[in-house]
Coordinates of C-alpha atoms in Angstrom, one line a residue:
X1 CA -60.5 -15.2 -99.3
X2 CA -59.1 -13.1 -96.5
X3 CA -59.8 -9.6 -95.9
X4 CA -57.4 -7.2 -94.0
X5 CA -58.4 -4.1 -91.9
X6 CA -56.7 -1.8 -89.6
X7 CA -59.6 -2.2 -87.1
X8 CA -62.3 -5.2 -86.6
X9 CA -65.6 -4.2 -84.7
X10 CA -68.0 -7.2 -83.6
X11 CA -71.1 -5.7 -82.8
X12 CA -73.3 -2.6 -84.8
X13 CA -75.5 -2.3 -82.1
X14 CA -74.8 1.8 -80.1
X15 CA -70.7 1.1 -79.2
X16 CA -69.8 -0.7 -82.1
X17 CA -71.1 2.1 -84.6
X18 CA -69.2 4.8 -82.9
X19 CA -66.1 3.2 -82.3
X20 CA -65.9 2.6 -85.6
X21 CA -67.3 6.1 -86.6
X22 CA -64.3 7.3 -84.4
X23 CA -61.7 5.2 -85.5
X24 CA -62.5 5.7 -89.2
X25 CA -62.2 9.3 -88.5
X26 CA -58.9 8.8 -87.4
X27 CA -57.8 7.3 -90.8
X28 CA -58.1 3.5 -89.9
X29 CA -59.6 1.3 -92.3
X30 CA -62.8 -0.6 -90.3
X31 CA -64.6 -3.0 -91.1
X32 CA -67.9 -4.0 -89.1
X33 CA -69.7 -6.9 -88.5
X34 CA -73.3 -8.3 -87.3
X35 CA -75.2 -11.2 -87.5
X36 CA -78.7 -9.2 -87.5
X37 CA -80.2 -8.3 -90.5
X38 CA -80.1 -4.2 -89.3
X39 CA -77.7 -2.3 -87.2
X40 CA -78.6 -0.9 -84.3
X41 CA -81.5 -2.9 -83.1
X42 CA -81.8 -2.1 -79.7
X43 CA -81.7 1.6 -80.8
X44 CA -84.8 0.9 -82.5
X45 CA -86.8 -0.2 -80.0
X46 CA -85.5 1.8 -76.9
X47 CA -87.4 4.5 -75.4
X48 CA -90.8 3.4 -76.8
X49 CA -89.3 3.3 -80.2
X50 CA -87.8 7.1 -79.5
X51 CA -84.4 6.4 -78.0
X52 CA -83.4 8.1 -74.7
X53 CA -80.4 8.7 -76.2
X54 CA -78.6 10.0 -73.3
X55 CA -79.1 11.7 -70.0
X56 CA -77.7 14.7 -69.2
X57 CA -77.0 13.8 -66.0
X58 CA -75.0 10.9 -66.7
X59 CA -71.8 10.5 -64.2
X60 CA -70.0 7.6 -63.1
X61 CA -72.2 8.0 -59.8
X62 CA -74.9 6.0 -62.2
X63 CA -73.1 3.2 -62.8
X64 CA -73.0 -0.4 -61.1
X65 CA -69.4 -2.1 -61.9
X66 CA -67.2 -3.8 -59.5
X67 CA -65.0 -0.5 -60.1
X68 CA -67.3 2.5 -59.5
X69 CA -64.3 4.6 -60.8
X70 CA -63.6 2.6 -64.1
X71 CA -66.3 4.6 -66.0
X72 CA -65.2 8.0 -65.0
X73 CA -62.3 8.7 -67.6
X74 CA -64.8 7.1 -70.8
X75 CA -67.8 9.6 -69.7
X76 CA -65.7 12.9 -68.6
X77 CA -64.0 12.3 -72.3
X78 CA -67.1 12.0 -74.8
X79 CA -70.0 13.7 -72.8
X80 CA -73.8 13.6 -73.1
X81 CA -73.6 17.7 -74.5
X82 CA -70.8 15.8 -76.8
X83 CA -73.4 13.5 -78.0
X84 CA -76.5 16.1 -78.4
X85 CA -74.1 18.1 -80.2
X86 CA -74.3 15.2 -82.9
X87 CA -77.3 14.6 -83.0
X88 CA -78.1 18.7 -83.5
X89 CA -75.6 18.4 -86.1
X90 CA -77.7 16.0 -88.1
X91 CA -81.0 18.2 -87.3
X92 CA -82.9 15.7 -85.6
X93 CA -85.4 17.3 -83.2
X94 CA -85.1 16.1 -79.6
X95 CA -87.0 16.7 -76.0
X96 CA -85.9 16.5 -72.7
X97 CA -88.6 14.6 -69.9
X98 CA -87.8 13.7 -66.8
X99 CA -85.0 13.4 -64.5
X100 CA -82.6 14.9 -67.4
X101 CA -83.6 11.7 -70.0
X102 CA -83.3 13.2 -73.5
X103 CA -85.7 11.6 -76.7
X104 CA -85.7 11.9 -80.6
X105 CA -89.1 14.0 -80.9
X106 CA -89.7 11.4 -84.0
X107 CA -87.8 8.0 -84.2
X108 CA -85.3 6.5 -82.9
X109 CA -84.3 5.5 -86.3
X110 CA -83.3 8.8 -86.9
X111 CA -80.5 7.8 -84.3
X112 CA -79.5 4.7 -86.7
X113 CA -79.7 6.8 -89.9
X114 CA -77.3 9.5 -88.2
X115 CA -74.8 6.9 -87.1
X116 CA -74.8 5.3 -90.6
X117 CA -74.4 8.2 -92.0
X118 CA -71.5 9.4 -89.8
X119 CA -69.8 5.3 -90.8
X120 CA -70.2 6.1 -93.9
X121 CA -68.3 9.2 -94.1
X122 CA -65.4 7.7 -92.2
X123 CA -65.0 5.3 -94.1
X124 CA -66.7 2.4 -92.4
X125 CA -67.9 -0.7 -94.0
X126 CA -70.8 -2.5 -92.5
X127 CA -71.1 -6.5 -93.2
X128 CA -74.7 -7.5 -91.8
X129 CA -76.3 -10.9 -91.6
X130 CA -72.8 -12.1 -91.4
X131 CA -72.1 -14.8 -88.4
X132 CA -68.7 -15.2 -86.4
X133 CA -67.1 -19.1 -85.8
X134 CA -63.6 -18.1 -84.4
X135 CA -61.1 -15.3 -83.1
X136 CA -57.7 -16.1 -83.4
X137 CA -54.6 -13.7 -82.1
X138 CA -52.0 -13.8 -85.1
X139 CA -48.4 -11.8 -84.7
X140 CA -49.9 -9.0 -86.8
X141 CA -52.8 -8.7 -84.7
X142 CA -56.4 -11.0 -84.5
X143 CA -57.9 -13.7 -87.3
X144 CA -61.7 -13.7 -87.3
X145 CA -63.8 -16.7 -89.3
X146 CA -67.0 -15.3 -90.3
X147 CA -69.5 -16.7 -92.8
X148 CA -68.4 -14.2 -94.6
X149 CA -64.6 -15.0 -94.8
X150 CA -61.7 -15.0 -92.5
X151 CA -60.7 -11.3 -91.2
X152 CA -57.4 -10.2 -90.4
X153 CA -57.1 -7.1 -88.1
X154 CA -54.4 -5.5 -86.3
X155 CA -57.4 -3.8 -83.9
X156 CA -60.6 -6.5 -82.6
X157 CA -63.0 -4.8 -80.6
X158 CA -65.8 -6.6 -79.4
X159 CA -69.1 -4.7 -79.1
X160 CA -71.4 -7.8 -78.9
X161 CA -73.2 -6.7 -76.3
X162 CA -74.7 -8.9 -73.0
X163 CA -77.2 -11.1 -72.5
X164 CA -80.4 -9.0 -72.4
X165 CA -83.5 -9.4 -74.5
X166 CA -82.0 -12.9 -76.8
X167 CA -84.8 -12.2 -79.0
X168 CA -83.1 -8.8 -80.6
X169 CA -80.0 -11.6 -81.0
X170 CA -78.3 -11.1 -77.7
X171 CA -75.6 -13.7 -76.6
X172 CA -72.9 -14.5 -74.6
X173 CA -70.0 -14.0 -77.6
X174 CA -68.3 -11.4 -75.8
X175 CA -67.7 -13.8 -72.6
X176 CA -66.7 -16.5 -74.4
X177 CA -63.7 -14.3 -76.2
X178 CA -62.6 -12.8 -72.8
X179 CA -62.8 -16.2 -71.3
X180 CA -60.5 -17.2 -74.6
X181 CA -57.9 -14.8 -73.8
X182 CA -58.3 -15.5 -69.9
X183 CA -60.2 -12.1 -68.8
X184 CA -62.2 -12.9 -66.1
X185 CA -65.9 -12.2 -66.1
X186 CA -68.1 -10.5 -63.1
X187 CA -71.2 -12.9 -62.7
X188 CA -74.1 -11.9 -65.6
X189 CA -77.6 -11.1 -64.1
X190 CA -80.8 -9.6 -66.0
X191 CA -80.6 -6.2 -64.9
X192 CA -83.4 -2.7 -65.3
X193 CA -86.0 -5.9 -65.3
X194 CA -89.6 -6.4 -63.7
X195 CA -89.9 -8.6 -60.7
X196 CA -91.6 -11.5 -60.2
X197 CA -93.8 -12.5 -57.1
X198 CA -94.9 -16.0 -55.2
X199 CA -97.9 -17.8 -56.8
X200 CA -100.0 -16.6 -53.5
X201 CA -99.1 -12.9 -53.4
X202 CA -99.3 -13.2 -57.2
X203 CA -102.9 -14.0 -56.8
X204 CA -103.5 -11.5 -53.5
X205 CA -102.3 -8.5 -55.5
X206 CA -104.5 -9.9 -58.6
X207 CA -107.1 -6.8 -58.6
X208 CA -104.3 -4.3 -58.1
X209 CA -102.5 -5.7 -61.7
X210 CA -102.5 -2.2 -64.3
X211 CA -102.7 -0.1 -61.4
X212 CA -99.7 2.4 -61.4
X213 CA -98.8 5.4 -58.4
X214 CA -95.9 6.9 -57.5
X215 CA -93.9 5.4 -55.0
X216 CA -90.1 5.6 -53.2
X217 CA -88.6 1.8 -53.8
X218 CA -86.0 0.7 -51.7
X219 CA -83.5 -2.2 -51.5
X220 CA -80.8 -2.0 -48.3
X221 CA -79.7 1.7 -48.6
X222 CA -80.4 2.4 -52.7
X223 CA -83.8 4.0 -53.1
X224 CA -85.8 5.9 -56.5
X225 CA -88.9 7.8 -56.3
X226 CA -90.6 7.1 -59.9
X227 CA -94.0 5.3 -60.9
X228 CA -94.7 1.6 -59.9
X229 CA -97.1 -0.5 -61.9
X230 CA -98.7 -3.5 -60.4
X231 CA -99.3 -6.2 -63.2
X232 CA -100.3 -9.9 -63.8
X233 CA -96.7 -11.2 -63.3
X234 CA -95.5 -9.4 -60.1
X235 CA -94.2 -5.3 -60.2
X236 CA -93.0 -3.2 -62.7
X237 CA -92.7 0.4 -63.5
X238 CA -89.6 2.6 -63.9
X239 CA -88.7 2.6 -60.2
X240 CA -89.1 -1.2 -59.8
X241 CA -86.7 -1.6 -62.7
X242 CA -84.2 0.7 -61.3
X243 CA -84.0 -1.4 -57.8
X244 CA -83.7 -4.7 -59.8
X245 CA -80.4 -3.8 -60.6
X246 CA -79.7 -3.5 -57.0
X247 CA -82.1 -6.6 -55.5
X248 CA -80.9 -9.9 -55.4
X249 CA -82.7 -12.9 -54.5
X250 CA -84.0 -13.5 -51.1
X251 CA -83.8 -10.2 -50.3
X252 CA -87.2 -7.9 -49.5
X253 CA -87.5 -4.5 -50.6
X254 CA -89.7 -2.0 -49.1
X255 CA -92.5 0.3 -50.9
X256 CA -93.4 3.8 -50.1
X257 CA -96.5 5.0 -52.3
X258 CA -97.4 8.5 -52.4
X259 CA -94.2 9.0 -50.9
X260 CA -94.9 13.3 -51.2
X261 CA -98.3 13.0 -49.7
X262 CA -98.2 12.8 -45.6
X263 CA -101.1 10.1 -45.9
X264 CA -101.4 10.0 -41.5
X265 CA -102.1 13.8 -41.6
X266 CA -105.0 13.8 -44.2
X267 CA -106.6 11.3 -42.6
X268 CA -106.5 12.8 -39.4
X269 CA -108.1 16.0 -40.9
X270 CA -110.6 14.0 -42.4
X271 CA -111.5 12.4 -39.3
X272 CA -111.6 15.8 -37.6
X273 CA -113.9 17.5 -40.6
X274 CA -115.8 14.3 -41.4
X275 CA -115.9 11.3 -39.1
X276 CA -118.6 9.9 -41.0
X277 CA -116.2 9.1 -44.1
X278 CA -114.5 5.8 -44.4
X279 CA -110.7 5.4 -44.4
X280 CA -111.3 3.8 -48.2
X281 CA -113.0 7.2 -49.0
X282 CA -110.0 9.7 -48.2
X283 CA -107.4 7.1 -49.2
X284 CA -109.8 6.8 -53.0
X285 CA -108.8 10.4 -52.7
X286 CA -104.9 10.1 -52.5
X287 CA -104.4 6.1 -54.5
X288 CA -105.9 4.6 -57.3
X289 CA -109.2 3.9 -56.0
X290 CA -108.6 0.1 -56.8
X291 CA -105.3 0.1 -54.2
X292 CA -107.4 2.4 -51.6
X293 CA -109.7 -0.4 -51.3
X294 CA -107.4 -3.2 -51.5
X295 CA -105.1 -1.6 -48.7
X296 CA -108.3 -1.4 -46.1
X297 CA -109.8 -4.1 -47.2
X298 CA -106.4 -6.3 -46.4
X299 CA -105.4 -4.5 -42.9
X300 CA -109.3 -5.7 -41.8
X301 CA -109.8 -2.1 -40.3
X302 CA -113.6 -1.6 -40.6
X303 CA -116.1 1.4 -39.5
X304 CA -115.7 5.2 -40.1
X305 CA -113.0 7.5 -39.0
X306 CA -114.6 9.0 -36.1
X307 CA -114.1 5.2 -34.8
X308 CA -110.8 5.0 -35.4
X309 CA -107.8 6.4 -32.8
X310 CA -104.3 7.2 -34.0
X311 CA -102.8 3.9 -33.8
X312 CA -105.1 2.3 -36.3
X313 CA -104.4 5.1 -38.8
X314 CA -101.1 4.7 -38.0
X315 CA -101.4 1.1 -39.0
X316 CA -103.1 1.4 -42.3
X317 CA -100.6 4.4 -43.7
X318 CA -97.9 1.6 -42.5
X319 CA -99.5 -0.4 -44.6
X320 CA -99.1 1.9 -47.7
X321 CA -95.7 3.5 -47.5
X322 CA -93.9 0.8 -45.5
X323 CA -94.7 -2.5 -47.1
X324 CA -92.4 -5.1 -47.0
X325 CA -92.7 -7.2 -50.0
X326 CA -90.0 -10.3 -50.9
X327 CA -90.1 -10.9 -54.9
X328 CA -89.6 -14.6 -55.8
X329 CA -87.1 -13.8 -58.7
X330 CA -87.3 -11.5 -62.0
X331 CA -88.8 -11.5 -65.7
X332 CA -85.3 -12.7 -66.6
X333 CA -83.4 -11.8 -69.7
X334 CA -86.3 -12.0 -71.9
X335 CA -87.5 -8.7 -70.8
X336 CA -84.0 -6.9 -69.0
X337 CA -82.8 -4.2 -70.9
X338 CA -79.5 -4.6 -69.5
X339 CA -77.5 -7.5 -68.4
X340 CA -75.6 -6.3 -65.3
X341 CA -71.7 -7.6 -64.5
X342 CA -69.6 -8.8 -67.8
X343 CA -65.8 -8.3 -68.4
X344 CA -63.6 -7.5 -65.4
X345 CA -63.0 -3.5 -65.6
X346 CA -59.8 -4.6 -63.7
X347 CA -58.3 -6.4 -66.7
X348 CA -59.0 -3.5 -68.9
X349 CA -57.5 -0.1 -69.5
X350 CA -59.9 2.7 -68.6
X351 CA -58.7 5.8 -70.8
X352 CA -59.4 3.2 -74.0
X353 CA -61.2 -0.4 -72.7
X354 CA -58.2 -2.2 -74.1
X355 CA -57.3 -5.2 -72.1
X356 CA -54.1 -4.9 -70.3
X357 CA -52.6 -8.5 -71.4
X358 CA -53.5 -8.5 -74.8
X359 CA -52.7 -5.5 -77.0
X360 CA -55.2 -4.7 -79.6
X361 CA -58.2 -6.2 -78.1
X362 CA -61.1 -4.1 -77.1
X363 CA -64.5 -4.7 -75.0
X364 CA -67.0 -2.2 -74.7
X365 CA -70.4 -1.3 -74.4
X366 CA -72.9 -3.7 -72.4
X367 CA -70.7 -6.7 -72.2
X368 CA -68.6 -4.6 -69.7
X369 CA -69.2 -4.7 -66.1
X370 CA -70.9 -1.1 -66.1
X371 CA -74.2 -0.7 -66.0
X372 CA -76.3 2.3 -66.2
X373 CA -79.3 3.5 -64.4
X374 CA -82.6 3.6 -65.9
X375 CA -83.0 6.3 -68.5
X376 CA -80.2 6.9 -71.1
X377 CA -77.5 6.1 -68.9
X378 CA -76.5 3.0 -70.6
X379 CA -77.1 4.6 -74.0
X380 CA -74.2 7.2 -72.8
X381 CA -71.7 4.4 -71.9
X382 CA -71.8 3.2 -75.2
X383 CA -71.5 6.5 -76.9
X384 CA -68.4 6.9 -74.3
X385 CA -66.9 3.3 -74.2
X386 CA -67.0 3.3 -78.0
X387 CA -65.5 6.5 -78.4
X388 CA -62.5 5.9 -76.1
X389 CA -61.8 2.8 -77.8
X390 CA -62.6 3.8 -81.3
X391 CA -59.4 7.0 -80.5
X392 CA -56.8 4.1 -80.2
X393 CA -57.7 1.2 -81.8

């Protein structure tokens, strides 16, 4: 049996829901299709099972791509205030934390129930647990195999996401349908992911793993002040997964902790109030007292402060807010929340993510290359790729 539809989304994960919320609004039949048992997976889980939903900072400034101007017309068309004015429509309480991340004050599967919700007044049917074998371009439009049926569409728009977390049923479907239709793809890395470290630093930094401090992480001129967490597999932490997206193998990046607190000055003062005191003491005072005493413990520096001239503080603050440390690789996909590069922006139209050589196919979401930053950014491209897509397709 084959089914006919004005529009075909692949994908009800955050962009295929609201293109197809959008497009039904616009009168098109839609039909659309997943091979997980629930839409909306990765909803579920994000933000601690809260969703960051958006950030209200969100600009294209937030974005890697190989186009840093390809996600400007998307987000300046369906905002983050367009988005909480959504979700405020549906009454689902929400809080904003830090750095301008906003959070369902309940579930995040309030998010999922809204979007349903907002499919199922446009007009939207949803066919879960359904798999694809085969896209075809026809001279009305696109042939789909699923084991469900063949589809027939005069509007496919893949929202299959990328490669990150293959548990939640990530793969590489969208690649393989741009490769089809000869779109290039920008090389796939895990990206927002922890970072590994070398067997021997591994096992150096042992007594440091759960400790967590607030630290400036830099690779090459992109730096973010947020919390770093030492753990049993290398570094993680909010600002560790920002820089991953940045990092690439071979490459050192440098840590700044406490990067607020002039760490030279107090212990000058202590040494001036209270040579008596060890360097671990003041520092147990500023650090985690575990980190304190690994850092003196590692520069060898021995003796109280009254012993101790400039220099060697000088050393041992070096030591905390300058260190040099190379990862050996990441966590991978199994644990990125992103998957960084994807379809060629250049091969697709900006205002509406339809690819310039084939009419009526659409990519958006993750399995572009755009990626957001760390908290809700990523969340707002799909609101925002989705949308533009869902107004023409």
């Amino acid at each position: 049996m084959v089914r006919r539809c004005d529009v075909l989304v692949l994908g009800a994960g955050a962009a295929g829901m609201m293109c197809a919320i959008r497009a039904g609004q616009r009168g098109r039949s839609v039909i659309i299709v997943d091979h997980a048992k629930a839409p909306g997976e990765k909803i579920r889980i994000s933000g601690g099972g809260r969703c960051n939903f958006t950030n209200i900072h969100a600009t294209a400034k937030n974005y890697l791509s190989g186009n840093p101007h390809f996600a400007k017309s998307a987000l300046a068309r369906y905002t983050p205030a367009d988005f909480l004015t959504l979700v405020e429509k549906h009454g689902i309480a929400w809080h904003e934390k830090t750095l301008g991340q906003l959070f369902c004050d309940n579930s995040a599967k309030d998010i999922i129930a809204m979007l349903l919700k907002e499919m199922r007044e446009a007009g939207a049917e949803l066919l879960l647990q359904t798999e694809l074998s085969g896209v075809e371009k026809t001279e009305s439009g696109f042939s789909v195999a699923t084991s469900s049926g063949v589809i027939e569409a005069q509007s496919l728009v893949i929202a299959t996401g990328g490669k990150s977390i293959p548990k939640m049923g990530a793969t590489g479907f969208a690649y393989r349908v741009a490769e089809q239709f000869g779109l290039p793809i920008i090389e796939t890395r895990p990206g927002l992911v922890p970072l590994t470290l070398d067997p021997t630093l591994l096992e150096n930094l042992s007594v440091l793993s759960g400790v967590a401090v607030p630290a400036e992480v830099s690779s090459g001129k992109t730096s973010f002040r947020e919390a770093l967490l030492f753990t049993h597999r290398g570094l993680s932490g909010p600002s560790i997964l920002q820089i991953s997206s940045y990092w690439r193998e071979g490459e050192t990046i440098r840590l700044k902790l406490e990067p607020d607190t002039n760490i030279l000055e107090r212990l000058k003062e202590a040494r001036k109030s209270n040579g008596k005191q060890s360097p671990q003491t003041v520092l147990g005072d500023i650090l985690p007292k575990r980190l304190a005493q690994y850092t003196v413990e590692a520069s060898g520096i021995t003796g109280p402060l009254a012993d101790m001239a400039d220099r060697k503080l000088a050393t041992l603050v070096e030591a905390i807010q300058n260190w040099q440390i190379k990862p050996s690789g990441s966590e991978g996909y199994r644990t990125a929340e992103v998957t960084l590069g994807g379809v060629d922006t250049n091969c697709l139209d900006s205002r509406d993510m339809q690819a310039k050589t084939v009419p009526g196919l659409y990519f958006i979401g993750e399995c572009v290359d755009v990626t957001g930053w760390l908290g809700g950014y990523n969340f707002q491209w799909a609101w925002a790729s989705g949308h533009a897509a869902g107004e023409t397709a």
